[in-house]
Amino acid sequence: MIDLKVNIDKLQGFVDKAAVYAFGQELVLHQGALMNKTGKGNDFLGWITLPDEIDEAMLASIESDSREIAAKADIYVVIGIGGSYLGARAVIEALQHNFAGLQDKTSRKAPFIVYAGNNISEDYLADLLDILDKRDYAMTVISKSGTTTEPAIAFRVLRRHLEQKYGQAEARKRIIAITDQSKGALKKLADAEGYKTYVVPDDVGGRYSVLTPVGLLPMAVAGFNIREFVKGAIEMKKLVTTAKTIDENPAFMYAAARNALYAGGKPIEIMVNYQPSLVYITEWWKQLYGESEGKENRGIFPAGVSFTTDLHSMGQYVQEGLRVIFETVLSIEKPKRELFVPSEADDADGLNFVAGRRLHEVNRQAELGTLLAHVDGQVPNILISLPRIDENTLGQLLYFYEFACALSGYILDVNPFDQPGVEAYKKNMFALLGKPGFEKQTEELRNRLK
Ligand code: PA5
């Protein structure tokens, strides 16, 4: 059953509903181009059929690995950057206890996941080593290309640490590599060392890989039900790949609404959540949409806020700053927990008017009040709602975002599956580090920095 809903009632006054529905015919064509592989980037469409292709053997193997890891590790290090870690982190943080890192393993019932290789900070990695010195751990290194600098450096450091701690033979059993089937430095190393490996299919780009072992292995190690996650994605796939109208197809509705707003002078989209556990869903969404659409001097700029926290920082700008933004609110109807505001005899803080009510009710009224205030402040709002956060609804949500992103990229007439702009910083970094082959650029860049 599909639980996700998209509501565009709060666009009124900014773009006409007719402007949204005007994308209807075009979206049917783009849906066809994605399904028939006739559009831009059509060699990277493997993600569309991933939910149906995940077989029993792969799920069983991931589950069995995760049981083995849980038996010997208290901490599981996920090494990867961009699409090679954000999907797993988004789902794990949405599902886990908000203070999972402070729980003991018995209450958590699974290893605690930490992330590395998503930055080059010396302090970050050195601090992580301090923790790993004293705790049992295992790790996965995830890189489709097998050559990305950030995870490669982290893996060098952590592999050395793991080998020194457990000895080479045991260290090898504690490493799983997720990479290309045959190419890349990581694949070569994994074969030479005899690591267990999983494959990132050739036709699935990093940011669309959450339904491969890239996302599924860390989720399973963290103790979550990957079968339900896949099931949710299968349900959403059935709907968004077949439904032909904006009213029936939530991915059509979202892609059309955001593009109507973009065309109407709103080039910045802010994803809003009211649950701190959803911050990494926003981070994953930012990468998906930013890398897929931001090219050829166009694209909606994806940003994110966590309310009500950021109502005390970014809220001012959203309410009264430059009127170039719209918001998309990810609204969760039911929280996982239950907590009531206590009553106090002297009512010193004047809050007895909410005593006995759930915190969620207060949060919900903050959400509705903010929605109206921002719409009054000329910030149109798209609403995406889910009844609850669990593996199934997250599977629905992430597949929905992926399909809507591909449609949206086609509306913008860009290739949503490449990221040529990411290379620019890498070339400069290699040149400045003096990598062989970059000698000419090294000199030129060093002169520019003088
Ligand atoms: O979406 C993408 O393709 C990128 O964000 C990649 O996932 C990221 O650059 C990491 O690449 P790799 O998995 O090759 O190390």
mmCIF file of N, CA, C and O and ligand atoms in Angstrom, residues 80-86 142-149 151 178 200 204-209 214 287 291 417-419 422 426, ligand 1:
data_model
loop_
_atom_site.group_PDB
_atom_site.id
_atom_site.type_symbol
_atom_site.label_atom_id
_atom_site.label_comp_id
_atom_site.label_asym_id
_atom_site.label_seq_id
_atom_site.Cartn_x
_atom_site.Cartn_y
_atom_site.Cartn_z
ATOM 1 N N GLY A 80 32.963 5.679 2.893
ATOM 2 C CA GLY A 80 32.438 6.031 1.572
ATOM 3 C C GLY A 80 32.057 7.501 1.571
ATOM 4 O O GLY A 80 31.963 8.131 2.631
ATOM 5 N N ILE A 81 31.848 8.037 0.394
ATOM 6 C CA ILE A 81 31.473 9.461 0.287
ATOM 7 C C ILE A 81 30.366 9.611 -0.745
ATOM 8 O O ILE A 81 30.220 8.778 -1.651
ATOM 9 N N GLY A 82 29.594 10.696 -0.635
ATOM 10 C CA GLY A 82 28.525 10.972 -1.605
ATOM 11 C C GLY A 82 27.523 9.827 -1.640
ATOM 12 O O GLY A 82 27.080 9.330 -0.604
ATOM 13 N N GLY A 83 27.225 9.381 -2.836
ATOM 14 C CA GLY A 83 26.257 8.302 -3.003
ATOM 15 C C GLY A 83 26.715 6.998 -2.386
ATOM 16 O O GLY A 83 25.917 6.084 -2.203
ATOM 17 N N SER A 84 27.979 6.905 -2.043
ATOM 18 C CA SER A 84 28.477 5.670 -1.441
ATOM 19 C C SER A 84 28.340 5.645 0.075
ATOM 20 O O SER A 84 28.900 4.763 0.722
ATOM 21 N N TYR A 85 27.633 6.629 0.658
ATOM 22 C CA TYR A 85 27.316 6.502 2.082
ATOM 23 C C TYR A 85 26.021 7.206 2.499
ATOM 24 O O TYR A 85 25.388 6.822 3.476
ATOM 25 N N LEU A 86 25.603 8.212 1.723
ATOM 26 C CA LEU A 86 24.482 9.034 2.215
ATOM 27 C C LEU A 86 23.157 8.271 2.315
ATOM 28 O O LEU A 86 22.362 8.519 3.224
ATOM 29 N N ILE A 142 33.280 1.364 0.649
ATOM 30 C CA ILE A 142 32.335 1.435 -0.474
ATOM 31 C C ILE A 142 32.812 2.489 -1.464
ATOM 32 O O ILE A 142 32.922 3.667 -1.132
ATOM 33 N N SER A 143 33.118 2.059 -2.678
ATOM 34 C CA SER A 143 33.487 3.014 -3.719
ATOM 35 C C SER A 143 33.242 2.360 -5.065
ATOM 36 O O SER A 143 33.872 1.356 -5.388
ATOM 37 N N LYS A 144 32.294 2.930 -5.803
ATOM 38 C CA LYS A 144 31.975 2.322 -7.098
ATOM 39 C C LYS A 144 33.194 2.383 -8.015
ATOM 40 O O LYS A 144 33.584 1.394 -8.619
ATOM 41 N N SER A 145 33.784 3.567 -8.098
ATOM 42 C CA SER A 145 34.945 3.721 -8.982
ATOM 43 C C SER A 145 36.164 3.019 -8.398
ATOM 44 O O SER A 145 37.042 2.567 -9.111
ATOM 45 N N GLY A 146 36.194 2.950 -7.083
ATOM 46 C CA GLY A 146 37.353 2.340 -6.417
ATOM 47 C C GLY A 146 38.558 3.255 -6.385
ATOM 48 O O GLY A 146 39.639 2.853 -5.952
ATOM 49 N N THR A 147 38.371 4.512 -6.815
ATOM 50 C CA THR A 147 39.534 5.408 -6.884
ATOM 51 C C THR A 147 39.298 6.747 -6.184
ATOM 52 O O THR A 147 40.128 7.649 -6.286
ATOM 53 N N THR A 148 38.190 6.902 -5.494
ATOM 54 C CA THR A 148 37.891 8.203 -4.876
ATOM 55 C C THR A 148 38.854 8.473 -3.703
ATOM 56 O O THR A 148 39.048 7.613 -2.833
ATOM 57 N N THR A 149 39.419 9.663 -3.704
ATOM 58 C CA THR A 149 40.501 9.973 -2.761
ATOM 59 C C THR A 149 40.083 9.858 -1.293
ATOM 60 O O THR A 149 40.798 9.261 -0.485
ATOM 61 N N PRO A 151 37.593 8.251 0.510
ATOM 62 C CA PRO A 151 37.505 6.912 1.117
ATOM 63 C C PRO A 151 38.805 6.114 0.988
ATOM 64 O O PRO A 151 39.133 5.325 1.878
ATOM 65 N N ILE A 178 32.665 -2.967 -1.258
ATOM 66 C CA ILE A 178 31.531 -2.854 -2.189
ATOM 67 C C ILE A 178 32.002 -1.949 -3.317
ATOM 68 O O ILE A 178 32.282 -0.761 -3.112
ATOM 69 N N VAL A 200 28.581 -3.024 -7.111
ATOM 70 C CA VAL A 200 27.703 -1.913 -7.500
ATOM 71 C C VAL A 200 27.531 -2.069 -9.017
ATOM 72 O O VAL A 200 28.516 -1.995 -9.752
ATOM 73 N N VAL A 204 24.276 1.720 -12.432
ATOM 74 C CA VAL A 204 23.663 2.424 -11.285
ATOM 75 C C VAL A 204 24.671 3.440 -10.747
ATOM 76 O O VAL A 204 25.748 3.073 -10.265
ATOM 77 N N GLY A 205 24.327 4.716 -10.827
ATOM 78 C CA GLY A 205 25.223 5.769 -10.326
ATOM 79 C C GLY A 205 25.179 5.812 -8.800
ATOM 80 O O GLY A 205 24.212 5.355 -8.181
ATOM 81 N N GLY A 206 26.221 6.390 -8.194
ATOM 82 C CA GLY A 206 26.336 6.410 -6.733
ATOM 83 C C GLY A 206 25.080 6.902 -6.035
ATOM 84 O O GLY A 206 24.563 6.251 -5.124
ATOM 85 N N ARG A 207 24.553 8.055 -6.458
ATOM 86 C CA ARG A 207 23.435 8.641 -5.704
ATOM 87 C C ARG A 207 22.117 7.911 -5.927
ATOM 88 O O ARG A 207 21.118 8.233 -5.279
ATOM 89 N N TYR A 208 22.107 6.959 -6.846
ATOM 90 C CA TYR A 208 20.902 6.141 -7.067
ATOM 91 C C TYR A 208 21.127 4.710 -6.573
ATOM 92 O O TYR A 208 20.425 3.794 -6.991
ATOM 93 N N SER A 209 22.127 4.515 -5.672
ATOM 94 C CA SER A 209 22.537 3.145 -5.351
ATOM 95 C C SER A 209 22.045 2.626 -3.996
ATOM 96 O O SER A 209 22.496 1.588 -3.535
ATOM 97 N N VAL A 214 25.311 -1.188 -1.350
ATOM 98 C CA VAL A 214 25.828 0.100 -0.842
ATOM 99 C C VAL A 214 24.941 0.612 0.294
ATOM 100 O O VAL A 214 25.436 1.066 1.333
ATOM 101 N N GLN A 287 22.033 15.776 -2.106
ATOM 102 C CA GLN A 287 23.019 15.244 -3.047
ATOM 103 C C GLN A 287 22.320 14.761 -4.324
ATOM 104 O O GLN A 287 22.758 15.047 -5.439
ATOM 105 N N GLU A 291 23.328 17.101 -7.454
ATOM 106 C CA GLU A 291 24.229 16.528 -8.456
ATOM 107 C C GLU A 291 23.493 16.180 -9.745
ATOM 108 O O GLU A 291 24.086 16.153 -10.816
ATOM 109 N N PHE A 417 22.036 11.946 -14.600
ATOM 110 C CA PHE A 417 22.812 10.804 -14.116
ATOM 111 C C PHE A 417 24.325 10.989 -14.218
ATOM 112 O O PHE A 417 25.074 10.056 -13.999
ATOM 113 N N ASP A 418 24.777 12.184 -14.597
ATOM 114 C CA ASP A 418 26.231 12.414 -14.577
ATOM 115 C C ASP A 418 26.556 13.525 -13.577
ATOM 116 O O ASP A 418 25.653 14.114 -12.977
ATOM 117 N N GLN A 419 27.828 13.783 -13.363
ATOM 118 C CA GLN A 419 28.248 14.839 -12.420
ATOM 119 C C GLN A 419 29.592 15.380 -12.868
ATOM 120 O O GLN A 419 30.579 15.310 -12.123
ATOM 121 N N VAL A 422 31.989 17.682 -10.689
ATOM 122 C CA VAL A 422 32.682 17.222 -9.477
ATOM 123 C C VAL A 422 34.187 17.070 -9.740
ATOM 124 O O VAL A 422 35.004 17.086 -8.815
ATOM 125 N N LYS A 426 38.783 18.060 -7.932
ATOM 126 C CA LYS A 426 39.711 16.919 -7.816
ATOM 127 C C LYS A 426 41.001 17.206 -8.589
ATOM 128 O O LYS A 426 42.094 16.966 -8.089
HETATM 129 O O1 PA5 B 1 26.517 10.124 -7.022
HETATM 130 C C1 PA5 B 1 27.675 9.930 -7.309
HETATM 131 O O2 PA5 B 1 28.002 9.289 -8.324
HETATM 132 C C2 PA5 B 1 28.802 10.431 -6.422
HETATM 133 O O3 PA5 B 1 28.324 11.160 -5.357
HETATM 134 C C3 PA5 B 1 29.606 9.253 -5.892
HETATM 135 O O4 PA5 B 1 28.755 8.408 -5.164
HETATM 136 C C4 PA5 B 1 30.758 9.710 -5.008
HETATM 137 O O5 PA5 B 1 31.554 10.625 -5.698
HETATM 138 C C5 PA5 B 1 31.605 8.530 -4.583
HETATM 139 O O6 PA5 B 1 32.091 7.827 -5.693
HETATM 140 P P1 PA5 B 1 32.676 6.377 -5.583
HETATM 141 O O7 PA5 B 1 31.610 5.456 -5.132
HETATM 142 O O8 PA5 B 1 33.161 6.043 -6.955
HETATM 143 O O9 PA5 B 1 33.811 6.438 -4.593
#
